[in-house]
CSV table of C-alpha atoms in Angstrom, one decimal:
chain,number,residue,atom,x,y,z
A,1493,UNK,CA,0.0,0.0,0.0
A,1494,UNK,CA,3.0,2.5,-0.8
A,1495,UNK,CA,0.8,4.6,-2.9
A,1496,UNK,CA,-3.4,4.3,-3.1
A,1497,UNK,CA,-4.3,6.0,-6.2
A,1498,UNK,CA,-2.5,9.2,-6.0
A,1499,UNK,CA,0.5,11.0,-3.9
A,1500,UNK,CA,-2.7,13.0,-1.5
A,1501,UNK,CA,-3.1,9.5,-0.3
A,1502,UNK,CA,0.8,8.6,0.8
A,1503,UNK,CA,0.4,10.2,4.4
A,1504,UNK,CA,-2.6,8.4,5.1
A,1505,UNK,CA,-0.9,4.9,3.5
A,1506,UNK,CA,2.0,5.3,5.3
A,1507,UNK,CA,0.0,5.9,8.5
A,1508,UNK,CA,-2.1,2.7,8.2
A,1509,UNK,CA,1.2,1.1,7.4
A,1510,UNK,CA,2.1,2.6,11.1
A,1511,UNK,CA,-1.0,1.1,12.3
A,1512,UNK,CA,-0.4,-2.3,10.8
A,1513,UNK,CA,3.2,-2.0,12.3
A,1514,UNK,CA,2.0,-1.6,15.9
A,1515,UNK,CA,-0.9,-4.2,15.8
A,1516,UNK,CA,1.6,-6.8,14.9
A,1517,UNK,CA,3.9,-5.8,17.7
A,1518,UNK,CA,0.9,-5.3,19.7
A,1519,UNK,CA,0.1,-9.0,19.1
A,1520,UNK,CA,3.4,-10.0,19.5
A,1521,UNK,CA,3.6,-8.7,22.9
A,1522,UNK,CA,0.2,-9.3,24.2
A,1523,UNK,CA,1.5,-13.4,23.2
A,1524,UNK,CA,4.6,-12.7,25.1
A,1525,UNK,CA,2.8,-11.2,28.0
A,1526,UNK,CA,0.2,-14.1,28.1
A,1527,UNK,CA,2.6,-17.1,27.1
A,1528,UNK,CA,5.7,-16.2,29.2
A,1529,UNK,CA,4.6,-14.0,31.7
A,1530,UNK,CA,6.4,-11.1,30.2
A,1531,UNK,CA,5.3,-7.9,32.4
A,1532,UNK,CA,7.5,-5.2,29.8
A,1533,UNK,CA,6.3,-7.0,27.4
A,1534,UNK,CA,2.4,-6.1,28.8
A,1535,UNK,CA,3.3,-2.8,29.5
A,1536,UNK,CA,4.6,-2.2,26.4
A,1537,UNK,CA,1.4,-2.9,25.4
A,1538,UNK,CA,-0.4,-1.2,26.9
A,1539,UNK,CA,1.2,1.9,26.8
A,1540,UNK,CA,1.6,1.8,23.2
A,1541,UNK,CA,-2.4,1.6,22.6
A,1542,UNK,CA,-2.8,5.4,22.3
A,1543,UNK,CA,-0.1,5.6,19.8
A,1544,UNK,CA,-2.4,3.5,17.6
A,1545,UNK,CA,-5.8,5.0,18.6
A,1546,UNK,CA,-3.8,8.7,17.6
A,1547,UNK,CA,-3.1,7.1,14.0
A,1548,UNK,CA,-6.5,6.4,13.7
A,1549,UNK,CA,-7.6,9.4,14.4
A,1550,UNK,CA,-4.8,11.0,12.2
A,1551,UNK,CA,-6.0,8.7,9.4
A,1552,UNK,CA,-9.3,10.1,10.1
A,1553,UNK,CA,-8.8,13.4,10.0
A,1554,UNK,CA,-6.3,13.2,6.9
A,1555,UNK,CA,-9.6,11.3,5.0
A,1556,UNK,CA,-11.6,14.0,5.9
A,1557,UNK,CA,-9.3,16.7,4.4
A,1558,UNK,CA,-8.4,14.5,1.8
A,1559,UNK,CA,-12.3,14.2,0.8
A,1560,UNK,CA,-12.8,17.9,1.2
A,1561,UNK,CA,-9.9,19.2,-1.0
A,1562,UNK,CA,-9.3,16.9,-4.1
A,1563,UNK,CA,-13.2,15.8,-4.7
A,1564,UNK,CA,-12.7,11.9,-5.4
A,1565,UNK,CA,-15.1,9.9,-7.1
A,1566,UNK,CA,-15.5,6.6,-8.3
A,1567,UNK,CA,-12.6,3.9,-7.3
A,1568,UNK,CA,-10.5,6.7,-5.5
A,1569,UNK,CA,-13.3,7.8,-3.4
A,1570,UNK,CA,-14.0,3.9,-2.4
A,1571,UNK,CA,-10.5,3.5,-1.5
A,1572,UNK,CA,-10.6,6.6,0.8
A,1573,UNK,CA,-14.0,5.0,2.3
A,1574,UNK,CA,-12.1,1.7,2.4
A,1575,UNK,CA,-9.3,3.6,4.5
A,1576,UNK,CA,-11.1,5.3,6.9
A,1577,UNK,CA,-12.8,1.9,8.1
A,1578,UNK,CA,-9.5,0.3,7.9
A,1579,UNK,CA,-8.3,2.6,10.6
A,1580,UNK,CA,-11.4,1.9,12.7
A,1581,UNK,CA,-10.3,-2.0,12.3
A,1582,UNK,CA,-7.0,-1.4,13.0
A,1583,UNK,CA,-8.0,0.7,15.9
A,1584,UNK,CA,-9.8,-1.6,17.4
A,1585,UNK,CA,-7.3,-4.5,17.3
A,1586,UNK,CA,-5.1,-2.3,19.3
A,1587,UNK,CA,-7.5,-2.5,22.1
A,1588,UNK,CA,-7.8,-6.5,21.6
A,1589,UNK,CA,-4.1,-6.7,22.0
A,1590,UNK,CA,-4.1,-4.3,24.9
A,1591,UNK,CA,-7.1,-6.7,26.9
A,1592,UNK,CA,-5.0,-9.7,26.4
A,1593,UNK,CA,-2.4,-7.7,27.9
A,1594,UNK,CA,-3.9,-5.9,30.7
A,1595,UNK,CA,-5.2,-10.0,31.6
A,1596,UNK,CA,-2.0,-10.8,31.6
A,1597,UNK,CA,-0.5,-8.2,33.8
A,1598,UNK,CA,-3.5,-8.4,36.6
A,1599,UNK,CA,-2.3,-11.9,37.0
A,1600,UNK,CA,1.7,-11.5,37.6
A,1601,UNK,CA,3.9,-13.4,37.9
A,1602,UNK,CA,0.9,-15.8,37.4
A,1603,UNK,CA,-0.6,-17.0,34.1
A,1604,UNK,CA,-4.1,-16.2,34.1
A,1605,UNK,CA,-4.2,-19.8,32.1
A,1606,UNK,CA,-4.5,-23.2,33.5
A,1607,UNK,CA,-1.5,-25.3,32.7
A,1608,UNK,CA,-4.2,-27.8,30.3
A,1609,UNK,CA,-4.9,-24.7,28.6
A,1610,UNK,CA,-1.6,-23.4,28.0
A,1611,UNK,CA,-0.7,-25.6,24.9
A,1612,UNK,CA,-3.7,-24.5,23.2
A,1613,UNK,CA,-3.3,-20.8,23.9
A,1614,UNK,CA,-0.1,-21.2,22.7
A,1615,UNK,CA,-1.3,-22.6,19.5
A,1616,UNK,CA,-3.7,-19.9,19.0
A,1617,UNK,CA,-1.0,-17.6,19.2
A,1618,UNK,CA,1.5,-18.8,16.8
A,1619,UNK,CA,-1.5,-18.6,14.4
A,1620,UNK,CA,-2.3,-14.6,15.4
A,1621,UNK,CA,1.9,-14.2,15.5
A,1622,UNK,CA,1.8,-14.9,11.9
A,1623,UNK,CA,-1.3,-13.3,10.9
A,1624,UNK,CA,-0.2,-10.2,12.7
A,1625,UNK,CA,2.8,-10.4,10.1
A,1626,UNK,CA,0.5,-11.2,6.8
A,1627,UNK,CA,-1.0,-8.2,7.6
A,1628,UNK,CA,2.1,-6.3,7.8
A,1629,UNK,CA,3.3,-7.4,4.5
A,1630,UNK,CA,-0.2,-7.5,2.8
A,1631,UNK,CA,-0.3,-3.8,3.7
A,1632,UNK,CA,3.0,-2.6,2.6
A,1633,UNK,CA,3.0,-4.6,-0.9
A,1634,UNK,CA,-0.6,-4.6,-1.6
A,1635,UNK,CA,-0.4,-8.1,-1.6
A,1636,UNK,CA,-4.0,-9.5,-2.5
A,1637,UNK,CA,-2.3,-13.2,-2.1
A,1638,UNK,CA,-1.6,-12.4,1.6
A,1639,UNK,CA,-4.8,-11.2,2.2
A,1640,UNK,CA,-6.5,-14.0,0.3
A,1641,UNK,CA,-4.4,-16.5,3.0
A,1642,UNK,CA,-5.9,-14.6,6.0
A,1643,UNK,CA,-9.2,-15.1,4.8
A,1644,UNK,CA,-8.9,-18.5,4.0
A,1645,UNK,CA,-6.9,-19.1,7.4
A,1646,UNK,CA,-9.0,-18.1,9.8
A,1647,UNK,CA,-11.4,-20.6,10.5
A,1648,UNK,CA,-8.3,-22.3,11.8
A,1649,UNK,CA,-8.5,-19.8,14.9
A,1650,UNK,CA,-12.0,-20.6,15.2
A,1651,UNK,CA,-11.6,-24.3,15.4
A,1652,UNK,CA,-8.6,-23.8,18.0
A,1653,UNK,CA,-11.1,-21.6,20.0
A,1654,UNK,CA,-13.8,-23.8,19.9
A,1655,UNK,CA,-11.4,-26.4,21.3
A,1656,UNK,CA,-11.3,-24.0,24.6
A,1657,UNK,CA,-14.4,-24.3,25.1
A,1658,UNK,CA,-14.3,-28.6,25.0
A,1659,UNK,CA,-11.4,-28.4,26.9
A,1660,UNK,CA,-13.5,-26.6,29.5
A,1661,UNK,CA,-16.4,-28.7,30.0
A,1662,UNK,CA,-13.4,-31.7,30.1
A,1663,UNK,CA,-12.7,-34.3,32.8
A,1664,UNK,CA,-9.5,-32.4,32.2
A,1665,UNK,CA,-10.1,-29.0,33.0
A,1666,UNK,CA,-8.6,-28.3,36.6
A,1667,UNK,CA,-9.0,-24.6,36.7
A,1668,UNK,CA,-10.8,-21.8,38.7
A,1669,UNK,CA,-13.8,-20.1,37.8
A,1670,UNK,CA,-11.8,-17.2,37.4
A,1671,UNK,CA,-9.4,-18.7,35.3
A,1672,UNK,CA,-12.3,-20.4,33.3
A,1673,UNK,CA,-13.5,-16.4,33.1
A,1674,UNK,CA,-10.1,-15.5,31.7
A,1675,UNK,CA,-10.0,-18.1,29.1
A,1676,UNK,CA,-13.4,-17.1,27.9
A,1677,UNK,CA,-12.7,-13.7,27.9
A,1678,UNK,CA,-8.8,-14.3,26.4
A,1679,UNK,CA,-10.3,-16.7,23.5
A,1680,UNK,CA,-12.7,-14.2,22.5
A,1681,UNK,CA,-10.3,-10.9,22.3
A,1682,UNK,CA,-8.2,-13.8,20.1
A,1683,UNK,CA,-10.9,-14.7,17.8
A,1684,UNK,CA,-11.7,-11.2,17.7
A,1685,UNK,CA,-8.2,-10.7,16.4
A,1686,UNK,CA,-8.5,-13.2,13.7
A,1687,UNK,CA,-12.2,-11.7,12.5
A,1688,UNK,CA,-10.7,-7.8,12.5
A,1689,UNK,CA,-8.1,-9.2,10.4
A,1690,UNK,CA,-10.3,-10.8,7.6
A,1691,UNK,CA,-12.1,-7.8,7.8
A,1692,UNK,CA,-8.8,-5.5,7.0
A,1693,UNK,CA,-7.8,-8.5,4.4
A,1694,UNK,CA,-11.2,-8.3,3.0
A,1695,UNK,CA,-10.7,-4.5,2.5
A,1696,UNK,CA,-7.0,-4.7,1.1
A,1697,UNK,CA,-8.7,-6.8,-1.5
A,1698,UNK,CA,-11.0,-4.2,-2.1
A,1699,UNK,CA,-8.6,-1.4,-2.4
A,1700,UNK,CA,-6.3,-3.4,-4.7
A,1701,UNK,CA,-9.2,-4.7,-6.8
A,1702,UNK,CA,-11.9,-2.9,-6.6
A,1703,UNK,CA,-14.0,-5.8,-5.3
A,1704,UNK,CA,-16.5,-4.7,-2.1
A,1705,UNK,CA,-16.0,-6.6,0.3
A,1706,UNK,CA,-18.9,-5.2,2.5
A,1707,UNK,CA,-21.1,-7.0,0.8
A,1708,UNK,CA,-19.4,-10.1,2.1
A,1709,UNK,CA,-21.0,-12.2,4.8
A,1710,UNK,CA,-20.3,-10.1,7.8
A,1711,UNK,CA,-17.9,-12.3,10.5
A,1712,UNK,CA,-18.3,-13.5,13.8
A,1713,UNK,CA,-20.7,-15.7,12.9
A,1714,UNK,CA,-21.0,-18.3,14.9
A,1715,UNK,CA,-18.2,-19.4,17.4
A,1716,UNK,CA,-19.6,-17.8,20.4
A,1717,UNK,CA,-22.8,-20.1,20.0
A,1718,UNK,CA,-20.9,-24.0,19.6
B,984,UNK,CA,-31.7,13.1,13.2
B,985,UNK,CA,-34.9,14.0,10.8
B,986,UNK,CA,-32.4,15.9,8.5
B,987,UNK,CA,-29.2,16.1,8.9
B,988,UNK,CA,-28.0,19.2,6.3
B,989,UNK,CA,-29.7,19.2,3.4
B,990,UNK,CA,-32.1,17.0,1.8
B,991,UNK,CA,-29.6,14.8,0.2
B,992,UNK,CA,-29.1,13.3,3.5
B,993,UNK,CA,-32.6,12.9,4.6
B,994,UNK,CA,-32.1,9.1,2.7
B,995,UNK,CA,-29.2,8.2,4.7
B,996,UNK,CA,-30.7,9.5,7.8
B,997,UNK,CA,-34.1,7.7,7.1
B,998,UNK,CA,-32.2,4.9,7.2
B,999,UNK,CA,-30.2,5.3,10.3
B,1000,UNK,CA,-33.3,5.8,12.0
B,1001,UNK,CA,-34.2,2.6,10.3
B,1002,UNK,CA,-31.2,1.0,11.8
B,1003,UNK,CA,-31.4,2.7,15.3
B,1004,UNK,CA,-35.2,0.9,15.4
B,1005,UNK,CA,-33.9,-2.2,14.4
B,1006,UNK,CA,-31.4,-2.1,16.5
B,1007,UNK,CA,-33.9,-1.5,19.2
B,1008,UNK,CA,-36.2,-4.3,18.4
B,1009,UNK,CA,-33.4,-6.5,17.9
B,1010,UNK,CA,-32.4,-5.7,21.9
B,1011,UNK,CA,-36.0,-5.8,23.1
B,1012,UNK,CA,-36.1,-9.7,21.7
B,1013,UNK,CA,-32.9,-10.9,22.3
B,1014,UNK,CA,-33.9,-9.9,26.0
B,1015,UNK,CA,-37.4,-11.7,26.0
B,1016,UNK,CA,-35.3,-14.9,24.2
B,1017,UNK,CA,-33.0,-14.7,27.2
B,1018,UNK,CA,-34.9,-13.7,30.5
B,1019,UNK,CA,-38.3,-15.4,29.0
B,1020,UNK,CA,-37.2,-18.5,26.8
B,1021,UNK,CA,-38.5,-16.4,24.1
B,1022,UNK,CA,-37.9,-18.9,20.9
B,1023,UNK,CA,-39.7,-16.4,18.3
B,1024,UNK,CA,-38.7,-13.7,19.7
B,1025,UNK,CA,-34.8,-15.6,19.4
B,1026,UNK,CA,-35.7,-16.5,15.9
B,1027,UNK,CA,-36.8,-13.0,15.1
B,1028,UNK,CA,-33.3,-11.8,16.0
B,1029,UNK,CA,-31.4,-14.0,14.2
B,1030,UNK,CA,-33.5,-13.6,10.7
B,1031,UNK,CA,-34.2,-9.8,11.4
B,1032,UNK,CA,-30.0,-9.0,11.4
B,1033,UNK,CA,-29.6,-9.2,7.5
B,1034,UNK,CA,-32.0,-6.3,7.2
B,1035,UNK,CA,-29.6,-4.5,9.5
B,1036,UNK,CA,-26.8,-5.7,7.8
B,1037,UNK,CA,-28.1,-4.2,4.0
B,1038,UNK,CA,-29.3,-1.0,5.9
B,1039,UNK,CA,-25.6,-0.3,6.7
B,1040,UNK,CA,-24.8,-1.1,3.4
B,1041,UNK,CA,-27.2,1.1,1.7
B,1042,UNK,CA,-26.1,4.2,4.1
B,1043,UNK,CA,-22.1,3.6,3.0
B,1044,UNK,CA,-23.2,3.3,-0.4
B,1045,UNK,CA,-25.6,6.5,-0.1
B,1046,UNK,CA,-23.1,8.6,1.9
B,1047,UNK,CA,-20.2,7.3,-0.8
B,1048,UNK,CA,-22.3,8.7,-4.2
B,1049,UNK,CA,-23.1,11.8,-2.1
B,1050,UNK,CA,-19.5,12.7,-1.4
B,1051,UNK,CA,-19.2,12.0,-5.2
B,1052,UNK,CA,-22.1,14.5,-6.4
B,1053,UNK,CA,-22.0,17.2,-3.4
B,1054,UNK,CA,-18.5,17.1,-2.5
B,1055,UNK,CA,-19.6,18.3,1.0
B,1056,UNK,CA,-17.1,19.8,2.9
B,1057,UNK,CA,-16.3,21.4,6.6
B,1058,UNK,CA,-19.2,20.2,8.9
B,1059,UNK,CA,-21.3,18.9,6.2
B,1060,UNK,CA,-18.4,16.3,5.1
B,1061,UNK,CA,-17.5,15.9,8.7
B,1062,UNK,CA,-21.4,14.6,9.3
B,1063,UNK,CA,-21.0,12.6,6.7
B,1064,UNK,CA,-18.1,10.5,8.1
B,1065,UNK,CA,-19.7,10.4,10.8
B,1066,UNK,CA,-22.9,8.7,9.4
B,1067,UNK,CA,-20.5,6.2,7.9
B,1068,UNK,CA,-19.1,5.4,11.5
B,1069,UNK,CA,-23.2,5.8,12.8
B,1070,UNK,CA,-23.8,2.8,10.4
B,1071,UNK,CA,-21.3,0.7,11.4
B,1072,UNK,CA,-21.7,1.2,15.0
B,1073,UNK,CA,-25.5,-0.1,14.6
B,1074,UNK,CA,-24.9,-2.6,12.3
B,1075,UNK,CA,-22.4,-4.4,15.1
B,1076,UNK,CA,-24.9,-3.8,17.6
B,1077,UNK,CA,-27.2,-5.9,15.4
B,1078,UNK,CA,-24.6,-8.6,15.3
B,1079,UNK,CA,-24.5,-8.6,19.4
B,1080,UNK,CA,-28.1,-8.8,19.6
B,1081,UNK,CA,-27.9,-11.8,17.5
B,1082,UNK,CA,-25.2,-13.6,19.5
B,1083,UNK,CA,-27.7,-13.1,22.6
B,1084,UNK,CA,-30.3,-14.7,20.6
B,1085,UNK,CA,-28.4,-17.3,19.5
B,1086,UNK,CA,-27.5,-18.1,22.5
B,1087,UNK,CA,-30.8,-18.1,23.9
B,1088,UNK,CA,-31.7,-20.6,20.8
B,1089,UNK,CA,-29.2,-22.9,21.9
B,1090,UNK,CA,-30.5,-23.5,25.6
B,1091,UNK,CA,-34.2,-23.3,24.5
B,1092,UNK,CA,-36.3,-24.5,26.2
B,1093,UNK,CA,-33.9,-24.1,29.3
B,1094,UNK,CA,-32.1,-20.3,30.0
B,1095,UNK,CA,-28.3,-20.4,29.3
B,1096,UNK,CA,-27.9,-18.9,32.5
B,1097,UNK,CA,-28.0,-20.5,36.3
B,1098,UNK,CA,-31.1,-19.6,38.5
B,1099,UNK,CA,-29.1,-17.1,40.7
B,1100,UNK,CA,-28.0,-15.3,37.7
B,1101,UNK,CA,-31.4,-14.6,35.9
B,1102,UNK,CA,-32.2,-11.4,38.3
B,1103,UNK,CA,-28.5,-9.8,37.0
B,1104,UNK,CA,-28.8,-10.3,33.9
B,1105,UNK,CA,-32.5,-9.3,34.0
B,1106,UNK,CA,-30.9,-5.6,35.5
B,1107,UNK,CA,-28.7,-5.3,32.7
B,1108,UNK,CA,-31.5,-6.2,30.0
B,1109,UNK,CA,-33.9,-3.6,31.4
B,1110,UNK,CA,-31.1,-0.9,31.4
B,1111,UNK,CA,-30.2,-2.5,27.6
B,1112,UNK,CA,-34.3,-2.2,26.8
B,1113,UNK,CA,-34.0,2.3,28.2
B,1114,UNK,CA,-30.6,2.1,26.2
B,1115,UNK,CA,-32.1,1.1,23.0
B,1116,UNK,CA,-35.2,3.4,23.7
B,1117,UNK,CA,-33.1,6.0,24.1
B,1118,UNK,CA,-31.4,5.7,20.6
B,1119,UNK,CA,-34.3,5.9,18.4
B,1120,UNK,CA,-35.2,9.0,20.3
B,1121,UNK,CA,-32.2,10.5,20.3
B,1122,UNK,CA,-31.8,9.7,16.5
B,1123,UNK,CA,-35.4,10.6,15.4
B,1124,UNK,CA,-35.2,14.3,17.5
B,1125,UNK,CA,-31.4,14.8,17.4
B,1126,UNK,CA,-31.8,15.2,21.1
B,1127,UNK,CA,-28.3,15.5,22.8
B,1128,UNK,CA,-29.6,15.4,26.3
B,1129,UNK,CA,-30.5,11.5,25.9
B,1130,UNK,CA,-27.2,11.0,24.1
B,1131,UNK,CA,-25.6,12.7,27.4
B,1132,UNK,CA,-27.7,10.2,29.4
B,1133,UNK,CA,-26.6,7.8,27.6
B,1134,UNK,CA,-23.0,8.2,28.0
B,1135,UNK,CA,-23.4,9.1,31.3
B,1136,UNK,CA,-25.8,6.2,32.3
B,1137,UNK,CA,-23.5,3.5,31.1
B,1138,UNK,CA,-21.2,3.0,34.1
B,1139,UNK,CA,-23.9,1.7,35.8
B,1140,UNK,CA,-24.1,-1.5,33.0
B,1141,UNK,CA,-20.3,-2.0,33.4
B,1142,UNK,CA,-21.0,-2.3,37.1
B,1143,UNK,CA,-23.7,-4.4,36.6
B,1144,UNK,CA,-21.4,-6.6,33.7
B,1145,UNK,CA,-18.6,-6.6,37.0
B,1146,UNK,CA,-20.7,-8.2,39.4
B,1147,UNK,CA,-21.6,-11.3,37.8
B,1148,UNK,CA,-17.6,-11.7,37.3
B,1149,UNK,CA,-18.2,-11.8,41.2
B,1150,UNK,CA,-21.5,-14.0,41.3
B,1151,UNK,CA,-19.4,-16.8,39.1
B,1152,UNK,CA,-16.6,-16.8,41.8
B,1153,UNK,CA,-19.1,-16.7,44.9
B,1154,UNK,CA,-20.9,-19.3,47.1
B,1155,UNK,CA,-23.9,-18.9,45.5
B,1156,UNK,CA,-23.1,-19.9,42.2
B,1157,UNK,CA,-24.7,-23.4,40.9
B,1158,UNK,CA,-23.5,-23.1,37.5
B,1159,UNK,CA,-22.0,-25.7,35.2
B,1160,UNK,CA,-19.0,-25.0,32.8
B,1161,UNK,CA,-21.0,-24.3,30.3
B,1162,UNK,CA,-23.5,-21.7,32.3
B,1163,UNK,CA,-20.2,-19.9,33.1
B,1164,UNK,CA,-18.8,-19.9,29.6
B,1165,UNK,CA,-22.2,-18.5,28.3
B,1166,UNK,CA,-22.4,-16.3,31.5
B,1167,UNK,CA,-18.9,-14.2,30.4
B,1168,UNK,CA,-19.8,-14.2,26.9
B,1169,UNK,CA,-23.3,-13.1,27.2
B,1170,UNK,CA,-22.2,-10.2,30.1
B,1171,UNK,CA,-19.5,-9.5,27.2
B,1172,UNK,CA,-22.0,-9.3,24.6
B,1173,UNK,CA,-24.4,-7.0,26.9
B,1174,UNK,CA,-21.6,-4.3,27.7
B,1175,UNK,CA,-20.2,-3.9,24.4
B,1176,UNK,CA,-24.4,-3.0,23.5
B,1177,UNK,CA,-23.8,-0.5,26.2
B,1178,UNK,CA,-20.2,0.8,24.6
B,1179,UNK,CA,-21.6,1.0,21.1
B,1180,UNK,CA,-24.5,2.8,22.6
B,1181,UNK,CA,-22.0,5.2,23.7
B,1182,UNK,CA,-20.2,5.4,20.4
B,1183,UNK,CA,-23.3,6.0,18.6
B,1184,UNK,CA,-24.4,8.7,21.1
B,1185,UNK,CA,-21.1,10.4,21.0
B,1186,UNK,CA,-21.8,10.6,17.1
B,1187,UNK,CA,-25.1,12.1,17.5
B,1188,UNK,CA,-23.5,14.4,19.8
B,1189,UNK,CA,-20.8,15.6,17.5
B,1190,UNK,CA,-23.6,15.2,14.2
B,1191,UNK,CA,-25.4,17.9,16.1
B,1192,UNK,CA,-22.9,20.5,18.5
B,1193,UNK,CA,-19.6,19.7,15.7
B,1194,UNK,CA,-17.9,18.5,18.3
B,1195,UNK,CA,-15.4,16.0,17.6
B,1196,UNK,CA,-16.6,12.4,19.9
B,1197,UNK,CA,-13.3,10.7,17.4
B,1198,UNK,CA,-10.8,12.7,20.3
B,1199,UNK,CA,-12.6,11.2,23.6
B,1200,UNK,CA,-10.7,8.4,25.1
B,1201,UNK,CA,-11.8,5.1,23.3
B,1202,UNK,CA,-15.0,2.7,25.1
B,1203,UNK,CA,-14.4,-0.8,26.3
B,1204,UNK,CA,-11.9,0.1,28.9
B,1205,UNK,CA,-10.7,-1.5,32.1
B,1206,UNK,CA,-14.3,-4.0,32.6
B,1207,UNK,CA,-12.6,-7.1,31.3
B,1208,UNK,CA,-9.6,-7.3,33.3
B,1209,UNK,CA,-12.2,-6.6,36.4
């Protein structure tokens, strides 16, 4: 996404490449934070949020001006459209990242995980640690292959967090109702994760091909009712 | 919200209205699935979200050809963005509502939820049901004082959202695995309904005063880690 349709639109591209920068380092250190017991690395976190929720708002008001002074129509004006709501997702998966963190920190030095949970976390996270890169590189090349490998990824995550819920209604399962609470509440921020980043995917695709991808089937369908 | 600047919006706000009484239904009956084993009212829910979902759809694609003809700017662009983020906002509100239902669905002809939980969730559905009230209001007349009610009001859901975090780890809960898993997502789905309320209200605020609700600090704070 180096350049949209025209040099007007490099600021907000490069600031959406910003965005897609700290949401992967965001996830990266919310998996630290909840995988190793990384404090920093949940403060980091944390802290970093506004810097993302400041981009958005940048992207926002960049859009706005953007609308105001060079009139686009057709294809351009889609892709600013398309921009604009790819902030919002972006936005948003900052504060994902940031919950998983702030979990993470109430319970040091403890995980807020069960050990029979751990693996599966753990799992879940490899597959967001890579998706947080896709999106990365899907951003900064346009790369509608990358998206198109998010998309088709995902119900991967859902399957994993389906498992949590199995594993939690096991013979198995040996933790608290608090923990139980945690991994709820953790599985869903994850899955979250995976459906914001379709949704950014699904608007990359757009951008790049001028396909609309909100008249997809909207996500979240489905995993918070098996 | 009966028109917003000039009669090319009047569409696109018909239709947020449209949305915001959707919305509203679709909160009223994913309560009565869930306090009253409701199944049509469930099934209502579920079947009534696509209409949501093509409402928000119709106001992007409204708001996109009017940027294209009127090329709005200052405050009437600025509204405008705002009824893109308006649409949104709703149209995730219908997918919560859903969830609720769905959930509801599931269980039928038993509640999801333990006997001693039913009187808490029953407080947060009847501040939901004056939440959604409040919206179509506040859309239809523009009305900033029930926005600033709402915003104001909606501590009092995250409190009630907080204490069933407590009930689950208390004495007096009877719960299975499986209550308790539908319990935290349920109480999730219920305060984000309050958050987005907030969002949207913040948005009718700035539709109406110019004031920018984009620069407040961002919802969904600090109740999961409770």
């Amino acid at each position: 996404m180096r350049v949209i349709f025209n040099e007007e639109m490099q600021a907000v591209a490069d600031d959406l490449d910003h965005m897609a920068r700290n949401v992967r380092d965001a996830i990266h250190g919310a998996g630290q934070a909840l995988t190793r017991q990384d404090l920093d690395a949940a403060q980091t976190v944390i802290d970093g949020d506004a810097e993302t929720d400041a981009l958005a708002n940048s992207v926002i008001d960049q859009c706005v001006v953007l609308l105001s002074r060079q009139n686009p129509v057709a294809t351009d004006l889609r892709v600013v459209v398309a921009s604009l709501r790819l902030a919002a997702t972006f936005e948003r998966m900052g504060d994902l990242a940031r919950h998983i963190a702030e979990t993470a920190r109430r319970t040091y030095p403890e995980s807020p995980l069960p050990p029979e949970a751990i693996d599966m976390f753990q799992q879940m996270q490899d597959f967001l640690d890579v998706t947080a890169d896709r999106l990365v590189t899907m951003l900064a090349d346009r790369d509608t292959n990358v998206a198109e490998q998010i998309i088709a990824d995902d119900d991967k995550l859902d399957e994993l967090h389906r498992r949590t819920f199995a594993l939690a209604q096991s013979p198995e399962w040996s933790g608290t109702n608090q923990q139980l609470i945690d991994v709820v509440l953790l599985g869903r921020f994850m899955e979250r994760l995976g459906d914001h980043a379709v949704s950014a995917s699904r608007r990359v695709v757009y951008i790049v091909s001028g396909f609309d991808p909100s008249k997809e089937p909207a996500r979240d369908e489905g995993t918070d009712i098996d």
